[in-house]
Amino acid sequence: MDFDFMWQVIPMYAEAMLLTLKLASAGIALAFLAGLFCAVCRYEKIPVLRQIASVYIEFSRNTPLLIQIFFLYFAFPRMGVKLSAVQSAVIGLTFLGGSYMAETFRSALEGVSKSQIESALSLGLKKSQVMLFVVLPQAVSVSVPGFCANVMFMIKETSVFSAIALADLMYVAKDLIGLYYKTDESLLLLSLGYFILLLPVSLIAGFAERRLRYAQFGNG
């Protein structure tokens, strides 16, 4: 193991980690909004939008992210829509992540007790107020573990961005292996890079799940 080589290339991995984090953060934030919108459309059974959301979720979940970003980066320009590598990566991650977020949020929405909704309506709250002040807060708290799992999944999926020449962690590792044939060192730093990115999310997910179980036990 060439530790001198590893020490020299650490700044390259740090820069790649920053880019990976930026792309993942943008994709996760947009996927959260897309997923919440689709979940509400399906939960409320909104005509047309419900069907569109269902088709989007099935199509997104059953196609690889690599194919999606290839389509955005290589096929869209032929149709007159030119996207940069960064734009293709963020849109692709949003498209994929939004469907997983939607299913997480939908199951959380459906987990809210009907009796609470009926009680809120009987108190004179409008349907929109029930959704905003009764259903959504509970659904969000219940969906935290699933949301964190989706975040981890999306961060790991960024590894395919190297296919469109984005200098993320995977790109740097493959580049160094090709240039210097330092396979073990490059892959070890790659693994450590993703571990550093994913460990905080994993810890937050574990903490949130314990808090949720405690809250459910306390209410019981």
PDB file of C-alpha atoms in Angstrom:
ATOM      1  CA  MET A   1       0.000   0.000   0.000  1.00  0.00           C
ATOM      2  CA  ASP A   2       1.552   3.276  -1.179  1.00  0.00           C
ATOM      3  CA  PHE A   3       0.632   5.716   1.581  1.00  0.00           C
ATOM      4  CA  ASP A   4       2.708   8.508   0.045  1.00  0.00           C
ATOM      5  CA  PHE A   5       0.597   8.288  -3.099  1.00  0.00           C
ATOM      6  CA  MET A   6      -2.586   8.285  -1.041  1.00  0.00           C
ATOM      7  CA  TRP A   7      -1.496  11.377   0.862  1.00  0.00           C
ATOM      8  CA  GLN A   8      -0.732  13.193  -2.396  1.00  0.00           C
ATOM      9  CA  VAL A   9      -4.111  12.506  -3.972  1.00  0.00           C
ATOM     10  CA  ILE A  10      -6.267  13.188  -0.897  1.00  0.00           C
ATOM     11  CA  PRO A  11      -6.918  16.803  -2.057  1.00  0.00           C
ATOM     12  CA  MET A  12      -8.311  15.429  -5.319  1.00  0.00           C
ATOM     13  CA  TYR A  13     -10.693  13.181  -3.405  1.00  0.00           C
ATOM     14  CA  ALA A  14     -11.686  16.052  -1.125  1.00  0.00           C
ATOM     15  CA  GLU A  15     -12.590  18.186  -4.134  1.00  0.00           C
ATOM     16  CA  ALA A  16     -14.493  15.276  -5.661  1.00  0.00           C
ATOM     17  CA  MET A  17     -16.358  14.736  -2.379  1.00  0.00           C
ATOM     18  CA  LEU A  18     -17.410  18.379  -2.386  1.00  0.00           C
ATOM     19  CA  LEU A  19     -18.765  18.104  -5.923  1.00  0.00           C
ATOM     20  CA  THR A  20     -20.542  14.844  -5.064  1.00  0.00           C
ATOM     21  CA  LEU A  21     -22.080  16.465  -1.993  1.00  0.00           C
ATOM     22  CA  LYS A  22     -23.255  19.511  -3.962  1.00  0.00           C
ATOM     23  CA  LEU A  23     -24.869  17.407  -6.680  1.00  0.00           C
ATOM     24  CA  ALA A  24     -26.449  15.046  -4.164  1.00  0.00           C
ATOM     25  CA  SER A  25     -27.781  17.928  -2.034  1.00  0.00           C
ATOM     26  CA  ALA A  26     -29.413  19.613  -5.016  1.00  0.00           C
ATOM     27  CA  GLY A  27     -30.928  16.345  -6.228  1.00  0.00           C
ATOM     28  CA  ILE A  28     -32.180  15.383  -2.758  1.00  0.00           C
ATOM     29  CA  ALA A  29     -33.793  18.780  -2.149  1.00  0.00           C
ATOM     30  CA  LEU A  30     -35.618  18.714  -5.487  1.00  0.00           C
ATOM     31  CA  ALA A  31     -36.533  15.037  -5.071  1.00  0.00           C
ATOM     32  CA  PHE A  32     -38.058  15.855  -1.682  1.00  0.00           C
ATOM     33  CA  LEU A  33     -40.342  18.461  -3.274  1.00  0.00           C
ATOM     34  CA  ALA A  34     -41.214  16.247  -6.249  1.00  0.00           C
ATOM     35  CA  GLY A  35     -41.884  13.267  -4.002  1.00  0.00           C
ATOM     36  CA  LEU A  36     -44.076  15.238  -1.601  1.00  0.00           C
ATOM     37  CA  PHE A  37     -46.100  16.689  -4.487  1.00  0.00           C
ATOM     38  CA  CYS A  38     -46.644  13.270  -6.073  1.00  0.00           C
ATOM     39  CA  ALA A  39     -47.514  11.696  -2.719  1.00  0.00           C
ATOM     40  CA  VAL A  40     -50.147  14.347  -1.986  1.00  0.00           C
ATOM     41  CA  CYS A  41     -51.611  13.980  -5.507  1.00  0.00           C
ATOM     42  CA  ARG A  42     -51.996  10.236  -5.028  1.00  0.00           C
ATOM     43  CA  TYR A  43     -53.187  10.482  -1.425  1.00  0.00           C
ATOM     44  CA  GLU A  44     -55.841  13.082  -2.264  1.00  0.00           C
ATOM     45  CA  LYS A  45     -56.735  11.222  -5.488  1.00  0.00           C
ATOM     46  CA  ILE A  46     -56.477  14.399  -7.565  1.00  0.00           C
ATOM     47  CA  PRO A  47     -57.766  13.650 -11.085  1.00  0.00           C
ATOM     48  CA  VAL A  48     -55.187  13.522 -13.894  1.00  0.00           C
ATOM     49  CA  LEU A  49     -52.313  14.480 -11.584  1.00  0.00           C
ATOM     50  CA  ARG A  50     -52.766  11.233  -9.688  1.00  0.00           C
ATOM     51  CA  GLN A  51     -52.440   9.205 -12.889  1.00  0.00           C
ATOM     52  CA  ILE A  52     -49.457  11.238 -14.093  1.00  0.00           C
ATOM     53  CA  ALA A  53     -47.729  10.766 -10.735  1.00  0.00           C
ATOM     54  CA  SER A  54     -48.352   7.007 -10.831  1.00  0.00           C
ATOM     55  CA  VAL A  55     -46.898   6.668 -14.337  1.00  0.00           C
ATOM     56  CA  TYR A  56     -43.888   8.787 -13.389  1.00  0.00           C
ATOM     57  CA  ILE A  57     -43.192   6.720 -10.265  1.00  0.00           C
ATOM     58  CA  GLU A  58     -43.392   3.394 -12.086  1.00  0.00           C
ATOM     59  CA  PHE A  59     -41.262   4.578 -15.007  1.00  0.00           C
ATOM     60  CA  SER A  60     -38.636   6.193 -12.760  1.00  0.00           C
ATOM     61  CA  ARG A  61     -38.301   3.272 -10.359  1.00  0.00           C
ATOM     62  CA  ASN A  62     -37.987   0.742 -13.170  1.00  0.00           C
ATOM     63  CA  THR A  63     -35.264   2.444 -15.218  1.00  0.00           C
ATOM     64  CA  PRO A  64     -31.602   2.804 -14.149  1.00  0.00           C
ATOM     65  CA  LEU A  65     -30.241   6.244 -13.286  1.00  0.00           C
ATOM     66  CA  LEU A  66     -27.398   5.690 -15.753  1.00  0.00           C
ATOM     67  CA  ILE A  67     -29.866   5.342 -18.636  1.00  0.00           C
ATOM     68  CA  GLN A  68     -31.774   8.395 -17.447  1.00  0.00           C
ATOM     69  CA  ILE A  69     -28.732  10.678 -17.363  1.00  0.00           C
ATOM     70  CA  PHE A  70     -27.490   9.288 -20.693  1.00  0.00           C
ATOM     71  CA  PHE A  71     -30.856  10.232 -22.190  1.00  0.00           C
ATOM     72  CA  LEU A  72     -30.674  13.730 -20.680  1.00  0.00           C
ATOM     73  CA  TYR A  73     -27.057  14.350 -21.651  1.00  0.00           C
ATOM     74  CA  PHE A  74     -26.879  12.699 -25.090  1.00  0.00           C
ATOM     75  CA  ALA A  75     -30.445  12.437 -26.428  1.00  0.00           C
ATOM     76  CA  PHE A  76     -31.912  15.784 -25.355  1.00  0.00           C
ATOM     77  CA  PRO A  77     -29.423  17.837 -27.459  1.00  0.00           C
ATOM     78  CA  ARG A  78     -30.695  15.995 -30.551  1.00  0.00           C
ATOM     79  CA  MET A  79     -34.151  17.269 -29.655  1.00  0.00           C
ATOM     80  CA  GLY A  80     -32.910  20.841 -29.265  1.00  0.00           C
ATOM     81  CA  VAL A  81     -32.520  20.846 -25.470  1.00  0.00           C
ATOM     82  CA  LYS A  82     -28.875  21.097 -24.468  1.00  0.00           C
ATOM     83  CA  LEU A  83     -28.097  20.284 -20.849  1.00  0.00           C
ATOM     84  CA  SER A  84     -24.726  20.490 -19.130  1.00  0.00           C
ATOM     85  CA  ALA A  85     -23.297  17.497 -17.287  1.00  0.00           C
ATOM     86  CA  VAL A  86     -24.206  19.085 -13.947  1.00  0.00           C
ATOM     87  CA  GLN A  87     -27.769  19.824 -15.052  1.00  0.00           C
ATOM     88  CA  SER A  88     -28.189  16.294 -16.418  1.00  0.00           C
ATOM     89  CA  ALA A  89     -26.889  14.800 -13.175  1.00  0.00           C
ATOM     90  CA  VAL A  90     -29.143  16.868 -10.914  1.00  0.00           C
ATOM     91  CA  ILE A  91     -32.243  16.362 -13.063  1.00  0.00           C
ATOM     92  CA  GLY A  92     -31.568  12.631 -13.339  1.00  0.00           C
ATOM     93  CA  LEU A  93     -31.061  12.259  -9.596  1.00  0.00           C
ATOM     94  CA  THR A  94     -34.202  14.287  -8.927  1.00  0.00           C
ATOM     95  CA  PHE A  95     -36.183  12.174 -11.386  1.00  0.00           C
ATOM     96  CA  LEU A  96     -35.071   8.931  -9.763  1.00  0.00           C
ATOM     97  CA  GLY A  97     -35.125  10.094  -6.147  1.00  0.00           C
ATOM     98  CA  GLY A  98     -38.514  11.788  -6.447  1.00  0.00           C
ATOM     99  CA  SER A  99     -40.249   8.482  -7.128  1.00  0.00           C
ATOM    100  CA  TYR A 100     -38.715   6.834  -4.061  1.00  0.00           C
ATOM    101  CA  MET A 101     -39.535   9.852  -1.923  1.00  0.00           C
ATOM    102  CA  ALA A 102     -43.106   9.790  -3.231  1.00  0.00           C
ATOM    103  CA  GLU A 103     -43.649   6.200  -2.132  1.00  0.00           C
ATOM    104  CA  THR A 104     -42.124   6.904   1.277  1.00  0.00           C
ATOM    105  CA  PHE A 105     -44.328   9.947   1.836  1.00  0.00           C
ATOM    106  CA  ARG A 106     -47.450   8.250   0.474  1.00  0.00           C
ATOM    107  CA  SER A 107     -47.147   5.341   2.904  1.00  0.00           C
ATOM    108  CA  ALA A 108     -46.582   7.826   5.730  1.00  0.00           C
ATOM    109  CA  LEU A 109     -49.667   9.837   4.739  1.00  0.00           C
ATOM    110  CA  GLU A 110     -51.785   6.709   4.623  1.00  0.00           C
ATOM    111  CA  GLY A 111     -50.478   5.761   8.062  1.00  0.00           C
ATOM    112  CA  VAL A 112     -52.176   8.741   9.721  1.00  0.00           C
ATOM    113  CA  SER A 113     -55.227   7.591  11.636  1.00  0.00           C
ATOM    114  CA  LYS A 114     -58.555   8.321   9.933  1.00  0.00           C
ATOM    115  CA  SER A 115     -60.062   9.083  13.340  1.00  0.00           C
ATOM    116  CA  GLN A 116     -57.714  12.054  13.740  1.00  0.00           C
ATOM    117  CA  ILE A 117     -58.737  13.402  10.361  1.00  0.00           C
ATOM    118  CA  GLU A 118     -62.417  12.994  11.176  1.00  0.00           C
ATOM    119  CA  SER A 119     -61.916  14.675  14.550  1.00  0.00           C
ATOM    120  CA  ALA A 120     -60.161  17.631  12.929  1.00  0.00           C
ATOM    121  CA  LEU A 121     -62.966  18.001  10.379  1.00  0.00           C
ATOM    122  CA  SER A 122     -65.576  17.837  13.136  1.00  0.00           C
ATOM    123  CA  LEU A 123     -63.830  20.741  14.868  1.00  0.00           C
ATOM    124  CA  GLY A 124     -64.479  22.891  11.831  1.00  0.00           C
ATOM    125  CA  LEU A 125     -61.109  22.715  10.100  1.00  0.00           C
ATOM    126  CA  LYS A 126     -61.109  22.850   6.325  1.00  0.00           C
ATOM    127  CA  LYS A 127     -59.734  19.917   4.366  1.00  0.00           C
ATOM    128  CA  SER A 128     -56.662  21.941   3.390  1.00  0.00           C
ATOM    129  CA  GLN A 129     -56.074  22.863   7.042  1.00  0.00           C
ATOM    130  CA  VAL A 130     -56.372  19.226   8.103  1.00  0.00           C
ATOM    131  CA  MET A 131     -53.740  18.287   5.539  1.00  0.00           C
ATOM    132  CA  LEU A 132     -51.433  21.135   6.550  1.00  0.00           C
ATOM    133  CA  PHE A 133     -51.748  20.995  10.336  1.00  0.00           C
ATOM    134  CA  VAL A 134     -52.763  17.419  11.134  1.00  0.00           C
ATOM    135  CA  VAL A 135     -51.760  14.981   8.407  1.00  0.00           C
ATOM    136  CA  LEU A 136     -48.489  16.412   7.066  1.00  0.00           C
ATOM    137  CA  PRO A 137     -46.725  16.955  10.430  1.00  0.00           C
ATOM    138  CA  GLN A 138     -47.402  13.364  11.493  1.00  0.00           C
ATOM    139  CA  ALA A 139     -46.545  11.930   8.089  1.00  0.00           C
ATOM    140  CA  VAL A 140     -43.253  13.815   7.952  1.00  0.00           C
ATOM    141  CA  SER A 141     -42.195  12.533  11.376  1.00  0.00           C
ATOM    142  CA  VAL A 142     -43.089   8.955  10.464  1.00  0.00           C
ATOM    143  CA  SER A 143     -41.288   9.172   7.127  1.00  0.00           C
ATOM    144  CA  VAL A 144     -37.947  10.369   8.557  1.00  0.00           C
ATOM    145  CA  PRO A 145     -36.292   6.897   8.650  1.00  0.00           C
ATOM    146  CA  GLY A 146     -37.450   6.142   5.117  1.00  0.00           C
ATOM    147  CA  PHE A 147     -36.361   9.581   3.954  1.00  0.00           C
ATOM    148  CA  CYS A 148     -32.880   9.056   5.388  1.00  0.00           C
ATOM    149  CA  ALA A 149     -32.668   5.673   3.671  1.00  0.00           C
ATOM    150  CA  ASN A 150     -33.576   7.336   0.387  1.00  0.00           C
ATOM    151  CA  VAL A 151     -30.918   9.998   0.964  1.00  0.00           C
ATOM    152  CA  MET A 152     -28.278   7.312   1.433  1.00  0.00           C
ATOM    153  CA  PHE A 153     -29.484   5.527  -1.682  1.00  0.00           C
ATOM    154  CA  MET A 154     -29.300   8.726  -3.730  1.00  0.00           C
ATOM    155  CA  ILE A 155     -25.806   9.599  -2.523  1.00  0.00           C
ATOM    156  CA  LYS A 156     -24.594   6.152  -3.542  1.00  0.00           C
ATOM    157  CA  GLU A 157     -26.291   6.521  -6.929  1.00  0.00           C
ATOM    158  CA  THR A 158     -24.114   9.566  -7.678  1.00  0.00           C
ATOM    159  CA  SER A 159     -21.365   7.074  -8.511  1.00  0.00           C
ATOM    160  CA  VAL A 160     -22.766   6.839 -12.056  1.00  0.00           C
ATOM    161  CA  PHE A 161     -22.146  10.553 -12.718  1.00  0.00           C
ATOM    162  CA  SER A 162     -18.600   9.734 -13.800  1.00  0.00           C
ATOM    163  CA  ALA A 163     -20.128   8.297 -16.982  1.00  0.00           C
ATOM    164  CA  ILE A 164     -20.812  11.846 -18.213  1.00  0.00           C
ATOM    165  CA  ALA A 165     -17.361  13.136 -17.238  1.00  0.00           C
ATOM    166  CA  LEU A 166     -18.251  14.737 -13.916  1.00  0.00           C
ATOM    167  CA  ALA A 167     -15.231  14.707 -11.600  1.00  0.00           C
ATOM    168  CA  ASP A 168     -16.986  13.015  -8.696  1.00  0.00           C
ATOM    169  CA  LEU A 169     -15.475  10.415  -6.396  1.00  0.00           C
ATOM    170  CA  MET A 170     -15.870   7.538  -8.834  1.00  0.00           C
ATOM    171  CA  TYR A 171     -14.397   9.562 -11.701  1.00  0.00           C
ATOM    172  CA  VAL A 172     -11.307  10.479  -9.680  1.00  0.00           C
ATOM    173  CA  ALA A 173     -10.765   6.878  -8.583  1.00  0.00           C
ATOM    174  CA  LYS A 174     -11.054   5.521 -12.140  1.00  0.00           C
ATOM    175  CA  ASP A 175      -8.791   8.290 -13.456  1.00  0.00           C
ATOM    176  CA  LEU A 176      -6.060   7.555 -10.915  1.00  0.00           C
ATOM    177  CA  ILE A 177      -6.265   3.825 -11.540  1.00  0.00           C
ATOM    178  CA  GLY A 178      -5.901   4.425 -15.271  1.00  0.00           C
ATOM    179  CA  LEU A 179      -2.972   6.813 -14.872  1.00  0.00           C
ATOM    180  CA  TYR A 180      -0.944   5.235 -12.075  1.00  0.00           C
ATOM    181  CA  TYR A 181      -2.317   1.687 -11.724  1.00  0.00           C
ATOM    182  CA  LYS A 182      -2.760   2.281  -7.988  1.00  0.00           C
ATOM    183  CA  THR A 183      -5.915   0.207  -7.765  1.00  0.00           C
ATOM    184  CA  ASP A 184      -5.870  -0.708  -4.071  1.00  0.00           C
ATOM    185  CA  GLU A 185      -5.019   2.805  -2.916  1.00  0.00           C
ATOM    186  CA  SER A 186      -7.562   4.472  -5.198  1.00  0.00           C
ATOM    187  CA  LEU A 187     -10.384   2.126  -4.246  1.00  0.00           C
ATOM    188  CA  LEU A 188      -9.592   2.441  -0.537  1.00  0.00           C
ATOM    189  CA  LEU A 189      -9.815   6.234  -0.729  1.00  0.00           C
ATOM    190  CA  LEU A 190     -13.007   5.913  -2.796  1.00  0.00           C
ATOM    191  CA  SER A 191     -14.569   3.724  -0.112  1.00  0.00           C
ATOM    192  CA  LEU A 192     -13.486   6.103   2.636  1.00  0.00           C
ATOM    193  CA  GLY A 193     -14.919   9.041   0.707  1.00  0.00           C
ATOM    194  CA  TYR A 194     -18.374   7.489   0.457  1.00  0.00           C
ATOM    195  CA  PHE A 195     -18.150   6.299   4.060  1.00  0.00           C
ATOM    196  CA  ILE A 196     -17.498   9.865   5.219  1.00  0.00           C
ATOM    197  CA  LEU A 197     -20.461  11.135   3.197  1.00  0.00           C
ATOM    198  CA  LEU A 198     -22.866   8.412   4.291  1.00  0.00           C
ATOM    199  CA  LEU A 199     -21.969   7.936   7.961  1.00  0.00           C
ATOM    200  CA  PRO A 200     -23.677  11.146   9.214  1.00  0.00           C
ATOM    201  CA  VAL A 201     -26.869  10.241   7.340  1.00  0.00           C
ATOM    202  CA  SER A 202     -26.782   6.724   8.781  1.00  0.00           C
ATOM    203  CA  LEU A 203     -26.341   8.067  12.316  1.00  0.00           C
ATOM    204  CA  ILE A 204     -29.184  10.561  11.863  1.00  0.00           C
ATOM    205  CA  ALA A 205     -31.445   7.795  10.502  1.00  0.00           C
ATOM    206  CA  GLY A 206     -30.676   5.568  13.483  1.00  0.00           C
ATOM    207  CA  PHE A 207     -31.306   8.392  15.948  1.00  0.00           C
ATOM    208  CA  ALA A 208     -34.575   9.346  14.218  1.00  0.00           C
ATOM    209  CA  GLU A 209     -35.796   5.759  14.244  1.00  0.00           C
ATOM    210  CA  ARG A 210     -35.062   5.407  17.963  1.00  0.00           C
ATOM    211  CA  ARG A 211     -36.856   8.669  18.712  1.00  0.00           C
ATOM    212  CA  LEU A 212     -39.831   7.576  16.643  1.00  0.00           C
ATOM    213  CA  ARG A 213     -40.086   4.255  18.460  1.00  0.00           C
ATOM    214  CA  TYR A 214     -39.813   6.038  21.799  1.00  0.00           C
ATOM    215  CA  ALA A 215     -42.569   8.458  20.818  1.00  0.00           C
ATOM    216  CA  GLN A 216     -44.839   5.618  19.714  1.00  0.00           C
ATOM    217  CA  PHE A 217     -44.168   3.714  22.944  1.00  0.00           C
ATOM    218  CA  GLY A 218     -44.810   6.841  24.999  1.00  0.00           C
ATOM    219  CA  ASN A 219     -48.093   7.504  23.233  1.00  0.00           C
ATOM    220  CA  GLY A 220     -49.088   3.885  23.709  1.00  0.00           C
TER     221      GLY A 220
END
